[in-house]
């Protein structure tokens, strides 16, 4: 999973993710937006589920994040619609609205996000 951090014209941090992981980037861009308390919650949840079969989820405005001891899934809330409700030809957008990655990889992105915010 590749990613790049940048600042927009207003100085806000944005992340661009590699193909197949765009939803992760959108989660950071839409849900986190500098909300370090949310990142703290995710890191605490990751520590809490380690060595167990428990799962944790955070439902945001645009995206929902699920994690267990091995994997993270981020899905756009709009995908919670039943499959029959989507118009014909709209399914290909799912790839930009759903992403999976390993928990350790996701925690590494969080650490890199924090480092970028601090100018390191």
CSV table of C-alpha atoms in Angstrom, one decimal:
chain,number,residue,atom,x,y,z
A,1,UNK,CA,0.0,0.0,0.0
A,2,UNK,CA,1.5,3.3,-1.1
A,3,UNK,CA,0.5,6.7,0.1
A,4,UNK,CA,1.5,10.3,-0.2
A,5,UNK,CA,0.8,13.2,2.2
A,6,UNK,CA,0.4,16.8,1.0
A,7,UNK,CA,-1.1,20.0,2.1
A,8,UNK,CA,-3.9,21.7,0.2
A,9,UNK,CA,-4.1,25.5,-0.4
A,10,UNK,CA,-5.6,26.0,3.0
A,11,UNK,CA,-2.8,24.1,4.7
A,12,UNK,CA,-5.0,21.0,5.5
A,13,UNK,CA,-3.2,17.7,5.3
A,14,UNK,CA,-4.5,15.3,2.6
A,15,UNK,CA,-3.5,11.8,1.8
A,16,UNK,CA,-3.5,10.1,-1.6
A,17,UNK,CA,-3.5,6.3,-1.5
A,18,UNK,CA,-2.6,3.7,-4.1
A,19,UNK,CA,-5.2,2.1,-6.3
A,20,UNK,CA,-7.4,-0.2,-4.3
A,21,UNK,CA,-6.9,1.7,-1.1
A,22,UNK,CA,-8.5,5.0,-2.1
A,23,UNK,CA,-11.2,4.6,0.6
A,24,UNK,CA,-8.5,4.6,3.3
A,25,UNK,CA,-7.3,8.0,1.9
A,26,UNK,CA,-10.8,9.3,1.8
A,27,UNK,CA,-11.4,8.1,5.4
A,28,UNK,CA,-8.4,10.2,6.5
A,29,UNK,CA,-9.4,13.2,4.4
A,30,UNK,CA,-13.1,13.1,5.3
A,31,UNK,CA,-13.2,11.7,8.8
A,32,UNK,CA,-9.9,12.5,10.5
A,33,UNK,CA,-9.2,16.0,9.1
A,34,UNK,CA,-6.7,16.5,12.0
A,35,UNK,CA,-8.9,14.9,14.6
A,36,UNK,CA,-6.1,13.3,16.6
A,37,UNK,CA,-8.6,12.0,19.2
A,38,UNK,CA,-10.1,9.8,16.5
A,39,UNK,CA,-6.7,8.4,15.7
A,40,UNK,CA,-6.1,7.9,19.5
A,41,UNK,CA,-9.4,5.9,19.6
A,42,UNK,CA,-8.4,3.7,16.7
A,43,UNK,CA,-4.9,3.0,18.2
A,44,UNK,CA,-6.5,2.2,21.5
A,45,UNK,CA,-9.0,-0.1,19.9
A,46,UNK,CA,-6.2,-1.9,18.0
A,47,UNK,CA,-4.5,-2.5,21.2
A,48,UNK,CA,-7.7,-3.8,22.9
A,49,UNK,CA,-8.5,-6.3,20.2
A,50,UNK,CA,-5.0,-7.8,20.0
A,51,UNK,CA,-4.9,-11.4,21.0
A,52,UNK,CA,-8.7,-11.7,20.9
A,53,UNK,CA,-11.4,-12.4,18.4
A,54,UNK,CA,-13.1,-9.1,19.2
A,55,UNK,CA,-13.9,-6.5,16.6
A,56,UNK,CA,-14.3,-2.7,16.8
A,57,UNK,CA,-16.0,-0.2,14.6
A,58,UNK,CA,-16.3,3.5,14.3
A,59,UNK,CA,-19.2,4.9,12.2
A,60,UNK,CA,-18.3,8.3,10.8
A,61,UNK,CA,-20.2,10.8,8.7
A,62,UNK,CA,-19.1,9.4,5.4
A,63,UNK,CA,-17.1,6.2,6.2
A,64,UNK,CA,-17.3,3.3,8.7
A,65,UNK,CA,-14.1,1.7,9.9
A,66,UNK,CA,-14.0,-1.9,11.2
A,67,UNK,CA,-10.9,-3.6,12.7
A,68,UNK,CA,-9.9,-6.8,14.3
A,69,UNK,CA,-6.5,-8.1,15.4
A,70,UNK,CA,-5.4,-8.6,11.8
A,71,UNK,CA,-7.3,-6.4,9.4
A,72,UNK,CA,-8.9,-3.0,8.8
A,73,UNK,CA,-11.9,-2.4,6.5
A,74,UNK,CA,-13.1,1.0,5.5
A,75,UNK,CA,-16.4,1.3,3.7
A,76,UNK,CA,-18.4,4.3,2.5
A,77,UNK,CA,-21.6,4.6,4.4
A,78,UNK,CA,-23.5,4.9,1.1
A,79,UNK,CA,-22.6,1.3,0.4
A,80,UNK,CA,-24.9,0.3,3.3
A,81,UNK,CA,-27.7,0.5,0.8
A,82,UNK,CA,-29.0,-2.8,-0.3
A,83,UNK,CA,-27.4,-3.9,-3.6
A,84,UNK,CA,-30.7,-3.7,-5.5
A,85,UNK,CA,-31.0,0.0,-4.7
A,86,UNK,CA,-27.9,0.8,-6.9
A,87,UNK,CA,-28.5,1.7,-10.5
A,88,UNK,CA,-27.2,-0.5,-13.2
A,89,UNK,CA,-23.5,0.3,-14.0
A,90,UNK,CA,-22.8,1.9,-10.6
A,91,UNK,CA,-21.1,-1.1,-9.0
A,92,UNK,CA,-17.7,-0.2,-10.3
A,93,UNK,CA,-17.6,2.7,-7.9
A,94,UNK,CA,-17.5,0.2,-5.0
A,95,UNK,CA,-13.7,-0.2,-5.4
A,96,UNK,CA,-13.2,3.5,-4.5
A,97,UNK,CA,-15.6,3.2,-1.6
A,98,UNK,CA,-14.3,0.0,0.1
A,99,UNK,CA,-10.8,-0.9,1.1
A,100,UNK,CA,-9.1,-3.5,3.2
A,101,UNK,CA,-5.6,-3.6,4.6
A,102,UNK,CA,-3.6,-5.2,7.4
A,103,UNK,CA,-3.9,-3.7,10.9
A,104,UNK,CA,-0.1,-3.1,11.2
A,105,UNK,CA,0.0,-1.4,7.8
A,106,UNK,CA,-2.9,0.9,8.8
A,107,UNK,CA,-1.2,1.7,12.1
A,108,UNK,CA,1.9,2.6,10.1
A,109,UNK,CA,-0.1,5.1,8.0
A,110,UNK,CA,-1.5,6.7,11.2
A,111,UNK,CA,2.1,7.1,12.5
A,112,UNK,CA,3.2,8.6,9.2
A,113,UNK,CA,0.1,11.0,9.3
A,114,UNK,CA,1.1,12.1,12.8
A,115,UNK,CA,4.7,12.6,11.7
A,116,UNK,CA,3.7,14.6,8.7
A,117,UNK,CA,1.5,16.8,10.8
A,118,UNK,CA,4.4,17.5,13.2
A,119,UNK,CA,6.7,18.3,10.2
A,120,UNK,CA,9.0,15.3,10.6
